[in-house]
Coordinates of C-alpha atoms in Angstrom, one line a residue:
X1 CA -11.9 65.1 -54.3
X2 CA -11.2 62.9 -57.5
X3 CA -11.9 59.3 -57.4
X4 CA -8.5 57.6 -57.8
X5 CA -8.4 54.4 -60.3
X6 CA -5.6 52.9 -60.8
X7 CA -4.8 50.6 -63.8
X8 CA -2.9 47.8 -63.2
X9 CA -1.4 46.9 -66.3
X10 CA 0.9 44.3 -64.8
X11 CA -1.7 41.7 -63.5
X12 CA -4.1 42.7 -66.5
X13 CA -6.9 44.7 -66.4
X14 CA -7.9 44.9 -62.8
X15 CA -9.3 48.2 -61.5
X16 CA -9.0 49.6 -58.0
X17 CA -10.6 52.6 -56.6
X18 CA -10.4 55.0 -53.4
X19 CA -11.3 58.1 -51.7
X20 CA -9.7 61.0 -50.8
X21 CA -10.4 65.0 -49.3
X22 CA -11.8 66.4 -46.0
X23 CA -13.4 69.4 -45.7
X24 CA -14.4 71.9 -42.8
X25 CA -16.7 74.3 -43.0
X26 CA -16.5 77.3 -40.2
X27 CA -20.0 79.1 -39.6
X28 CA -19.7 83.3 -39.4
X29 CA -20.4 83.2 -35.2
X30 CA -18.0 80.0 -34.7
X31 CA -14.9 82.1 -36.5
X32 CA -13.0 84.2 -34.5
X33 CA -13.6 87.6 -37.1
X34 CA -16.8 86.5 -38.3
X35 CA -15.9 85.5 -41.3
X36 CA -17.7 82.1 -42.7
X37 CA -14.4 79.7 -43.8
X38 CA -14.9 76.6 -46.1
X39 CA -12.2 74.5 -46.4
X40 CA -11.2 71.5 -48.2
X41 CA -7.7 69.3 -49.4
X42 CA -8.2 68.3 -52.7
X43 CA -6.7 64.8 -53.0
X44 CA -5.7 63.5 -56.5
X45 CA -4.3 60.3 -57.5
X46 CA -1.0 61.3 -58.5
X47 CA 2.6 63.1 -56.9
X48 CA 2.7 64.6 -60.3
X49 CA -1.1 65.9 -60.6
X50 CA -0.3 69.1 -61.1
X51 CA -3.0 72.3 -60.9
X52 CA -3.0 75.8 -62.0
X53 CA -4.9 78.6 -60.5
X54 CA -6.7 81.6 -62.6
X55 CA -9.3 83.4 -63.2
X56 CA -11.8 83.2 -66.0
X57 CA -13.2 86.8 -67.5
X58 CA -16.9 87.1 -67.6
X59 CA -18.3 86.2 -70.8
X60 CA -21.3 87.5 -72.9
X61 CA -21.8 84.0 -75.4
X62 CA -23.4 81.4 -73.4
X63 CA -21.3 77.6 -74.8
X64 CA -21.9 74.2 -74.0
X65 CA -19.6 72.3 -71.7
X66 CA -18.8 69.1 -72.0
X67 CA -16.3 67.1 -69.9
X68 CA -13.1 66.1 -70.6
X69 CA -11.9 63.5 -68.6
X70 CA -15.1 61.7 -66.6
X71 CA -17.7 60.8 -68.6
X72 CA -19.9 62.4 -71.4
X73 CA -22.1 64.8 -69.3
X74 CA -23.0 68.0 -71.1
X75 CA -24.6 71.3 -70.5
X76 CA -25.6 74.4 -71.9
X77 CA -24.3 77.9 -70.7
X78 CA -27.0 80.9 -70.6
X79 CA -25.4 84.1 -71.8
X80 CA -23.7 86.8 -69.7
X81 CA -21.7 84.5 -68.2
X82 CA -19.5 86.3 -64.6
X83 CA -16.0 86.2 -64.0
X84 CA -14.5 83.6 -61.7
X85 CA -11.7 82.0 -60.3
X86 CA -10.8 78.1 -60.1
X87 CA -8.0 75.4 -60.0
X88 CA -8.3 73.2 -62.9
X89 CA -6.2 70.3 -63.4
X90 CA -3.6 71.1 -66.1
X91 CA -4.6 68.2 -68.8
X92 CA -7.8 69.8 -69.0
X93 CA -6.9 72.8 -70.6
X94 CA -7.8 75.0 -68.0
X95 CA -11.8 73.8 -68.4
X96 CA -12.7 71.2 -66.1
X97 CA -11.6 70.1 -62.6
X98 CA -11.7 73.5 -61.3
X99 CA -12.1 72.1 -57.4
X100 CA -12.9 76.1 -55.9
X101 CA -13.2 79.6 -56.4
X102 CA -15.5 82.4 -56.1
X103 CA -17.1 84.5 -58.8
X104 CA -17.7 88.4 -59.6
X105 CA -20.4 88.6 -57.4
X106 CA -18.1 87.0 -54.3
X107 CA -20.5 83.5 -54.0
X108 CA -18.0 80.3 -53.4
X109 CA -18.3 76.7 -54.5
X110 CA -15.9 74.0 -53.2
X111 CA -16.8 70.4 -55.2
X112 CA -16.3 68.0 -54.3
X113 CA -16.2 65.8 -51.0
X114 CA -16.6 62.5 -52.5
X115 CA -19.1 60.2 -50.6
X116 CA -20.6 56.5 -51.3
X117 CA -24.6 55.8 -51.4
X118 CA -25.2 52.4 -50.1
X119 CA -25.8 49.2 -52.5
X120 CA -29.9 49.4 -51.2
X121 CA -30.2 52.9 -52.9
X122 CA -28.4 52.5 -55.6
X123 CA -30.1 49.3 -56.6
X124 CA -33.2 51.6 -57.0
X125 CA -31.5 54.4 -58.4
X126 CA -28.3 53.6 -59.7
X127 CA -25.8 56.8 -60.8
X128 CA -25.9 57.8 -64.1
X129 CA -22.1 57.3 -64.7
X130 CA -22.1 58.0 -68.7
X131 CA -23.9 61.2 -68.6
X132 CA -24.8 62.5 -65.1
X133 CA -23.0 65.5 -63.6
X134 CA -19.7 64.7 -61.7
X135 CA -17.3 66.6 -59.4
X136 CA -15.3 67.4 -62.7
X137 CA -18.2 69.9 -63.9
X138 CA -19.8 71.2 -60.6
X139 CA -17.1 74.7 -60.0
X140 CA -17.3 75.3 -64.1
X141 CA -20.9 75.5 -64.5
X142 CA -22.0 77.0 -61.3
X143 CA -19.5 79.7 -60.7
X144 CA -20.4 81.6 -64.0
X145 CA -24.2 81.7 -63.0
X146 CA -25.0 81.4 -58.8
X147 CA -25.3 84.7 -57.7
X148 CA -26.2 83.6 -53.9
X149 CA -25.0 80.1 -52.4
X150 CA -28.6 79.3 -52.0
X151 CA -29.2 80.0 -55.6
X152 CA -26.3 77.4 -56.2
X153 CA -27.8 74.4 -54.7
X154 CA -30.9 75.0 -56.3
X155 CA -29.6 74.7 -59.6
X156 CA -27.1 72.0 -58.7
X157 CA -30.2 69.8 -57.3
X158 CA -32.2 70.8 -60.5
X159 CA -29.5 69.3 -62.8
X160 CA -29.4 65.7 -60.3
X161 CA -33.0 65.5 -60.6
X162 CA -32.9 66.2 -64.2
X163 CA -29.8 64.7 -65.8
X164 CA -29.0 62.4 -62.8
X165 CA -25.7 62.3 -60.9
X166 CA -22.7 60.2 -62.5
X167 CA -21.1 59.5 -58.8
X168 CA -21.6 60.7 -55.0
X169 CA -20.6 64.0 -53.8
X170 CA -20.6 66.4 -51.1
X171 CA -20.5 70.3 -52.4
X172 CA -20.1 73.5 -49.9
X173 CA -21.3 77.1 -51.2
X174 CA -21.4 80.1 -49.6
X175 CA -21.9 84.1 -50.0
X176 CA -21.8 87.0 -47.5
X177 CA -24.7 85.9 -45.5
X178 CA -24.4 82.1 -45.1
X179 CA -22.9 79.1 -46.1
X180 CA -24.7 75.6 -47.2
X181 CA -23.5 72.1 -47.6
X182 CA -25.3 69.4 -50.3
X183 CA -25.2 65.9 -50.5
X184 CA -26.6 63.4 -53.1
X185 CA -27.5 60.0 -53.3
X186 CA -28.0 58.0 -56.3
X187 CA -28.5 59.1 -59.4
X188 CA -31.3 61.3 -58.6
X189 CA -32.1 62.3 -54.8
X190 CA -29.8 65.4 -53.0
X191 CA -30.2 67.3 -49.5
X192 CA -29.2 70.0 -48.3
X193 CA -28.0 71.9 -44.9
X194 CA -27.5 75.5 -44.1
X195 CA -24.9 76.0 -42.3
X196 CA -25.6 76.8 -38.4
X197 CA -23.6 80.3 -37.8
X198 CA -22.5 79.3 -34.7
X199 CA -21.6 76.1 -35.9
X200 CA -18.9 74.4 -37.8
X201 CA -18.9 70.7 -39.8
X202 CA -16.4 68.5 -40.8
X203 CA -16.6 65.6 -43.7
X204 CA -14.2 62.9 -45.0
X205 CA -15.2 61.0 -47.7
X206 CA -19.0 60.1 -45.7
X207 CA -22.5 61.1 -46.1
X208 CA -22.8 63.2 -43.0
X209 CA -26.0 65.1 -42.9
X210 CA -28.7 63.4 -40.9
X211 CA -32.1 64.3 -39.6
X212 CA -34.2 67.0 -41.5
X213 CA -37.5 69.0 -41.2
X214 CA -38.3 69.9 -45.1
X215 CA -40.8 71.8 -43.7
X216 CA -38.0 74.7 -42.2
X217 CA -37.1 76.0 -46.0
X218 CA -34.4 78.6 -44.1
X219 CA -32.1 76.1 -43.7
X220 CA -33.1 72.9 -45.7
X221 CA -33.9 72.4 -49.0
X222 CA -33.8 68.6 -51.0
X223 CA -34.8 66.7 -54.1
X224 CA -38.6 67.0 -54.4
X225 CA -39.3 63.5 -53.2
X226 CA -36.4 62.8 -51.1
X227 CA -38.4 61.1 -48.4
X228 CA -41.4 59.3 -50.3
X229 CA -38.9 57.7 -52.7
X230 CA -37.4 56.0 -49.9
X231 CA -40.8 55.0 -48.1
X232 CA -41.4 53.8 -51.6
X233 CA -38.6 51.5 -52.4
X234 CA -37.9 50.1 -49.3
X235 CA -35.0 52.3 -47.9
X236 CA -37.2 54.1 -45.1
X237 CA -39.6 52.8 -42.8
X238 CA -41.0 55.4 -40.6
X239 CA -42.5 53.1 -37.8
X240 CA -39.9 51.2 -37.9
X241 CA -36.9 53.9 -38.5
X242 CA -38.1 56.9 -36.5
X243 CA -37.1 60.3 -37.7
X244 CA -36.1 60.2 -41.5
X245 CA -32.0 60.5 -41.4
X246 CA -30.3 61.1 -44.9
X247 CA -26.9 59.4 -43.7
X248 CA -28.6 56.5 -42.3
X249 CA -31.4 56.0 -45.1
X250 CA -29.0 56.8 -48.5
X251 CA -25.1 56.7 -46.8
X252 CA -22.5 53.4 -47.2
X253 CA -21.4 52.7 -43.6
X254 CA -19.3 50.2 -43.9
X255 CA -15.9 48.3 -42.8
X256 CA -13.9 50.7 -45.2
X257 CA -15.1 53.8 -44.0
X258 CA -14.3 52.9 -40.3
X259 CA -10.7 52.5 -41.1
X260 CA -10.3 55.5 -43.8
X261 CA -13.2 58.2 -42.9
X262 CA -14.0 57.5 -39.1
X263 CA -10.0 58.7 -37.9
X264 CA -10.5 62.1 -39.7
X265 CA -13.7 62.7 -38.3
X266 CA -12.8 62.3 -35.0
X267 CA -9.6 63.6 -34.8
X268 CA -11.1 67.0 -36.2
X269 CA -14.3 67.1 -33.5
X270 CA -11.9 66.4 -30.8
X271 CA -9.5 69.2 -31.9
X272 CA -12.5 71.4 -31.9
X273 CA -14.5 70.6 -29.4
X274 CA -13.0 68.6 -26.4
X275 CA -16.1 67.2 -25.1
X276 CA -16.6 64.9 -28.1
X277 CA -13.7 62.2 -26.2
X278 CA -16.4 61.3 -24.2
X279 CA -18.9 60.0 -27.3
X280 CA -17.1 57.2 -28.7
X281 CA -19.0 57.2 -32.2
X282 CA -19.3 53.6 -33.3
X283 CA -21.4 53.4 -36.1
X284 CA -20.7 56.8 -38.3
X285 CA -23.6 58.6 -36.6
X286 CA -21.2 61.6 -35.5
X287 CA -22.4 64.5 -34.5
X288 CA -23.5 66.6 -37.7
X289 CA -22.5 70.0 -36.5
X290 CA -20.6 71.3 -33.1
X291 CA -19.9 74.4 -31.5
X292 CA -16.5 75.2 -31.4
X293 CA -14.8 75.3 -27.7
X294 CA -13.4 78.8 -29.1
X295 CA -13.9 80.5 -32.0
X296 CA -11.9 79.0 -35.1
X297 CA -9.2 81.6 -37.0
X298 CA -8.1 80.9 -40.4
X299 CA -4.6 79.3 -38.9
X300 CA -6.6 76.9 -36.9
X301 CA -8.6 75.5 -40.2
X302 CA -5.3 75.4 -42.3
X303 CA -3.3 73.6 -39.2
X304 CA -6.4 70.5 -39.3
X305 CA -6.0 70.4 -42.8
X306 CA -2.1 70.0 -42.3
X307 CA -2.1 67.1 -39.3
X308 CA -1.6 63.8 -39.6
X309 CA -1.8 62.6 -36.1
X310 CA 1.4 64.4 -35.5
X311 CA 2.6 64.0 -31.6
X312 CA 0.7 60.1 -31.2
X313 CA 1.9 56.5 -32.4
X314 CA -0.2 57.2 -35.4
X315 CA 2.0 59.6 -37.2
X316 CA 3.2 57.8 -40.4
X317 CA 6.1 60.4 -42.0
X318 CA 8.1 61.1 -38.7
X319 CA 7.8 57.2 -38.0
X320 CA 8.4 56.6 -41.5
X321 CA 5.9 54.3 -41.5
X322 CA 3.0 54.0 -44.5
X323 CA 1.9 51.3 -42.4
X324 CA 1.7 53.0 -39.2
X325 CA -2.1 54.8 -39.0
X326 CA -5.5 54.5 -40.7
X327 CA -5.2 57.5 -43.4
X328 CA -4.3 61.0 -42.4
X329 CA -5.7 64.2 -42.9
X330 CA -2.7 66.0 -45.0
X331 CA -1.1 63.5 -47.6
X332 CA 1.4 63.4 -50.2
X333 CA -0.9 63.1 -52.9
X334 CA -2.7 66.2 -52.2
X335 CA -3.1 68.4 -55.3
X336 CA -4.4 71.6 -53.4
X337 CA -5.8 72.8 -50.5
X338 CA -7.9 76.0 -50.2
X339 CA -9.7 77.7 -47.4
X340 CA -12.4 80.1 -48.7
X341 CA -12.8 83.4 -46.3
X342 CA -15.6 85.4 -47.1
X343 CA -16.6 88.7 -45.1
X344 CA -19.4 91.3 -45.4
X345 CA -17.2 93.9 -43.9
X346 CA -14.7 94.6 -46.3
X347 CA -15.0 96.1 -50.4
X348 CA -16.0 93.7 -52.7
X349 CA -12.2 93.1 -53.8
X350 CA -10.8 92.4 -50.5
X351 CA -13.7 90.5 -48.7
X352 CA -13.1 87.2 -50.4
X353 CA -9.4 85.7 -49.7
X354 CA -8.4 82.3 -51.0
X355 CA -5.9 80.9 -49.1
X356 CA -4.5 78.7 -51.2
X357 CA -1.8 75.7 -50.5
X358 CA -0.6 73.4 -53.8
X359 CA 0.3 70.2 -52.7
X360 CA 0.9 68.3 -49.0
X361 CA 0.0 70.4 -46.5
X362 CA 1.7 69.2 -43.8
X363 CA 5.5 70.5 -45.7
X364 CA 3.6 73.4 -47.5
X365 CA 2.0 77.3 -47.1
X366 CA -1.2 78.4 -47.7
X367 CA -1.0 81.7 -49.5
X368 CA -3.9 84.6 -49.4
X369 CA -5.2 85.5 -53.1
X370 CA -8.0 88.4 -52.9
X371 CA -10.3 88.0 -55.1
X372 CA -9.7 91.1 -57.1
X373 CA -5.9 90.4 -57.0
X374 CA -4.5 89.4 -60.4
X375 CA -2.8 86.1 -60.5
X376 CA 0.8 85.5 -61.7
X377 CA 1.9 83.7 -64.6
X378 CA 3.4 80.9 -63.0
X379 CA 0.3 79.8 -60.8
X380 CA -1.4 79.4 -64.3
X381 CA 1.5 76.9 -65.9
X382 CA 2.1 73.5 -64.6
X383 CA 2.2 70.2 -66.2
X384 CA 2.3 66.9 -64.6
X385 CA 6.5 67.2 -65.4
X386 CA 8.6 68.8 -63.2
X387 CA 9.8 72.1 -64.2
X388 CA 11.5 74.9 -62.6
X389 CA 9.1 78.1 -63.7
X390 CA 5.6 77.3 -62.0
X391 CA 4.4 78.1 -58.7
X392 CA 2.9 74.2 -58.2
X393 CA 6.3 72.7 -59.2
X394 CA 8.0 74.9 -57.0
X395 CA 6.3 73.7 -53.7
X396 CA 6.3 70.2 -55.1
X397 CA 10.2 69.7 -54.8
X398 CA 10.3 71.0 -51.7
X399 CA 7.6 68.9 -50.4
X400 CA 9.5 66.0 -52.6
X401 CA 12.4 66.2 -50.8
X402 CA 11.0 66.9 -47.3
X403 CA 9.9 63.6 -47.9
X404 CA 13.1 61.6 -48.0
X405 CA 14.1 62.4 -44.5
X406 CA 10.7 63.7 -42.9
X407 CA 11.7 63.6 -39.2
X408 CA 14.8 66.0 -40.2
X409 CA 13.5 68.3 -43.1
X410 CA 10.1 68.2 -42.1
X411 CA 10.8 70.1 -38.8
X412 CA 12.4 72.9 -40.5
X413 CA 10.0 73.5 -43.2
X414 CA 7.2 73.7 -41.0
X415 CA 8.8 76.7 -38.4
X416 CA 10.2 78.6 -41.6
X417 CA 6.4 78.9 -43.0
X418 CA 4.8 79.1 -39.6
X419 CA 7.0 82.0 -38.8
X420 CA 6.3 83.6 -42.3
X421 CA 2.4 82.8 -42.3
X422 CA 2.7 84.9 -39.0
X423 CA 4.4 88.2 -40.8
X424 CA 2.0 87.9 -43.8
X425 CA -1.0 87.7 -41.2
X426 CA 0.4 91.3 -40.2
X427 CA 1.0 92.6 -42.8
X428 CA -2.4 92.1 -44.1
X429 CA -4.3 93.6 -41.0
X430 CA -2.0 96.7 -42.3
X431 CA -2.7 96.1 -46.2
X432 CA -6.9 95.8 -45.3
X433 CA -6.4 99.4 -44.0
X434 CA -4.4 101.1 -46.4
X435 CA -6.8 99.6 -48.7
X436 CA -10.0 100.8 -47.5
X437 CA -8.9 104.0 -47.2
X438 CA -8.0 104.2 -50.7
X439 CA -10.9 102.2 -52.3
X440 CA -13.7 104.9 -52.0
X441 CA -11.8 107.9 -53.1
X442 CA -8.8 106.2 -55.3
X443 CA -9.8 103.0 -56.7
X444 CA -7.2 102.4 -59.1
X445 CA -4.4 102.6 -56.3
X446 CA -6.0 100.7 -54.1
X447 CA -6.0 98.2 -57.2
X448 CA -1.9 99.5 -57.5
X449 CA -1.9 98.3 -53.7
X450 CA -3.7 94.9 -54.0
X451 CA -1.2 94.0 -56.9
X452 CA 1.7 95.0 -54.9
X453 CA 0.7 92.9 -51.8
X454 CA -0.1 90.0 -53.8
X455 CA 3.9 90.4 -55.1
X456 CA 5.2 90.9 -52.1
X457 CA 4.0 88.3 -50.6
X458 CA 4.8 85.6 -53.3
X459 CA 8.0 87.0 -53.2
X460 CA 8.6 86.2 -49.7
X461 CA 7.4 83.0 -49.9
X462 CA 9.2 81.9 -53.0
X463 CA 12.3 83.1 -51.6
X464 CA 11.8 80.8 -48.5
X465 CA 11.0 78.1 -50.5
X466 CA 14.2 78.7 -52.5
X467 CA 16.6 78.6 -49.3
X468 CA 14.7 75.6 -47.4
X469 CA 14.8 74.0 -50.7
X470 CA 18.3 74.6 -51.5
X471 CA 19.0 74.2 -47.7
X472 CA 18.0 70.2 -47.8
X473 CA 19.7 70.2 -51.1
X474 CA 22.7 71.2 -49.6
X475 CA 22.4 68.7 -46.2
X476 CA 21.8 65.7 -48.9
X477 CA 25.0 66.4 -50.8
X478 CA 27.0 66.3 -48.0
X479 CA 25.2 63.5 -46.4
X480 CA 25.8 61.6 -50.1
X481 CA 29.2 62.1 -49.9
X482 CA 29.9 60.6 -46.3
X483 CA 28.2 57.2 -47.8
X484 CA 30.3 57.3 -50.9
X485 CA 33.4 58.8 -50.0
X486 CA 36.9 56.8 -51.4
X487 CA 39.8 58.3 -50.2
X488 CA 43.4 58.0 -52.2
X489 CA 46.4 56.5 -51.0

């Protein structure tokens, strides 16, 4: 999730920032084919922040990166450099921003969740906003090199402690095995949390992880002085704290993230697990991980990243209210959404699906892209102007126009691509396997086949787009002409 600043050049040079994202992460026993799902929407700051989607060959020159848009933060390449796939935003010519995406070797990165350290910690260690590494980097640098998610967040924590971190950020990784979730604080310090496999976790724009043994290197790891620099500078007392809690010791808890991080929270735990109603959280100490009250499909991540207190008082866009909740889950302003499914049961090429939705969820589709599927032309295209050949652009003036009327477009929308997320669903169990079948003996068609699915699909779900867009088109015109309609003598 980018950190949204907004210029306002009417009243001078006033600067305002906010948050934006959520991201769930589903453990391989809490999904219901044990599969381990992360998931995030990827808020920008911008209707017109367009992304593309591609994949990057593997390359044998090591380079140095440098950002583009952030700040100044640099790094060098090694050589041999895999494959990967990522969503960069389109001003950055296709280098930076990349958001998610897995690599060659099937090991996924989703950056970032943006969080907040509180003023205490970053008194003593203050970011390193010129230089230090920023959400903008993190998918770029990683996914060329990790070739496990615990080899990730080793050398994600490496470069914090090293060339410090330029802002606060919450990163999910994950391979065949197991899935792990890092967050920083300050300019130097980071934790990390394996993922419980019967488990699932949810973030919006908080530190969430909490109490830690750094003695259990299975499912924690952390900066090499993560405890002693708070005993140190005043941040932890352990007589006086108790157990040393990350969230609680480094994390902002404050009036602003009751109103615009608490909601999401909840509203996610509840939908998962019931029994969360009766534990009113009160000061951001939510649960860290829960156990699902059944096991969680792909659908059921995509449909929380798509709500926005739909059904209750809360629901801005069918009471056409901006005013009318603390922020939802799904908003206009969302660039992409993407669940990452990864499986150890499947070929290499099929195992890893991203599930990919460009812009609001709540009036789009998420679409499954293999990870040895090739990627069409017009995912790889948009600008931040409208045009009428890319994929992003495409969903965008649907969603656009859903907007206008939500409580009578919205509706419609939503049953169309429900009722066509159901017939690709099937017609995937069916393509899986065809595919397997093939892949041993005839790996070129089952290649043939991938494509064709992939093409298929996007077909289907262009074409619907086409007809609900040209659908509200059609119900506009006619509702413009009742308001303006002069009759002759």
């Amino acid at each position: 999730m980018k950190k949204i600043v907004l210029l306002l050049a009417a009243i001078g040079s006033g600067v305002a920032s906010t948050y934006a994202c959520t991201t769930i992460l589903v453990g391989k026993n809490a999904s219901s084919d044990g599969s381990i799902l992360i998931a995030r929407n990827e808020d920008g700051d911008s209707g017109n922040a367009a992304v593309r989607f591609m994949y990057h060959p593997p390359r044998k020159t090591g380079y140095l990166y440098k950002n583009v848009e952030e700040n100044q933060f640099t790094y060098q390449l090694p050589d041999n450099l895999m494959g990967y796939t990522g969503s960069p935003d389109w001003q950055t010519n296709n280098s930076t921003f990349e958001e998610a995406g897995f690599n060659d070797l099937g090991v996924g990165i989703s950056a970032t969740e943006t969080i907040q350290s509180n003023l205490q910690t970053l008194k003593v260690d203050p970011y390193v906003e010129s230089t230090g590494i920023v959400e903008e980097a993190i998918p770029t640098i990683l996914l060329p090199q990790m070739k496990s998610a615990r080899e990730g967040v080793l050398m994600l924590g490496k470069i914090i402690e090293s060339q410090g971190s330029g802002e606060g950020f919450g990163v999910a990784f994950v391979d065949k095995d197991e899935a792990w979730y890092l967050e920083n604080a300050g300019g130097h310090q980071w934790l990390a949390i394996r993922l419980p496999d019967d488990g699932y976790f949810v973030s919006a724009n908080q530190s969430r992880l909490g109490t830690v043994d750094l003695s259990d290197t299975q499912n924690y790891l952390s900066s090499s002085d993560l405890i002693v620099f708070a005993e140190q500078n005043g941040l932890y007392n352990p007589k006086k704290d108790g157990a040393f809690n990350f969230h609680k010791v480094y994390g902002q808890n404050n009036d602003n993230d009751k109103v615009y991080n608490y909601p999401r929270v909840t509203y996610l735990q509840n939908l998962f697990t019931k029994s969360t109603l009766n534990y009113p959280v009160k000061d951001g100490d939510f649960p860290v991980f829960l156990r699902p009250d059944h096991k969680l499909s792909v659908v059921d991540v995509e449909s929380a990243l798509s709500s926005y207190f739909q059904g209750t008082e809360h629901d801005p866009y069918t009471s056409q209210n901006p005013k009318a909740t603390a922020r939802p889950i799904s908003v206009y302003r969302t660039q992409q959404s993407h669940v990452l499914q990864v499986r150890d049961n499947l070929p290499m090429p099929i195992a890893n699906v991203e599930y990919l939705n460009l812009g609001m969820t709540a009036t789009g589709i998420y679409v499954p892209f293999y990870l040895g599927a090739n990627i069409p032309e017009n995912y790889k295209i948009a600008t931040g102007s409208a045009d009428s050949l890319s994929a992003y652009w495409k969903f965008r003036k649907l969603q656009m126009l859903v907007m206008q009327n939500f409580p009578r477009y919205a509706p419609v929308v939503q049953q169309s691509y429900a009722l066509l997320n159901q017939q690709i669903t099937e017609q995937q169990k069916q393509f899986e396997a065809e595919y397997v079948k093939l892949y041993a003996r005839h790996p070129k068609k089952a290649q043939h086949l991938l494509d064709e699915f992939t093409k298929n699909t996007l077909d289907a779900v262009f074409d619907v787009t086409d007809q609900l867009t040209n659908q509200i088109i059609t119900d506009q015109s006619t509702n413009i002409n009742t308001m303006y309609k002069f009759h002759g003598a």
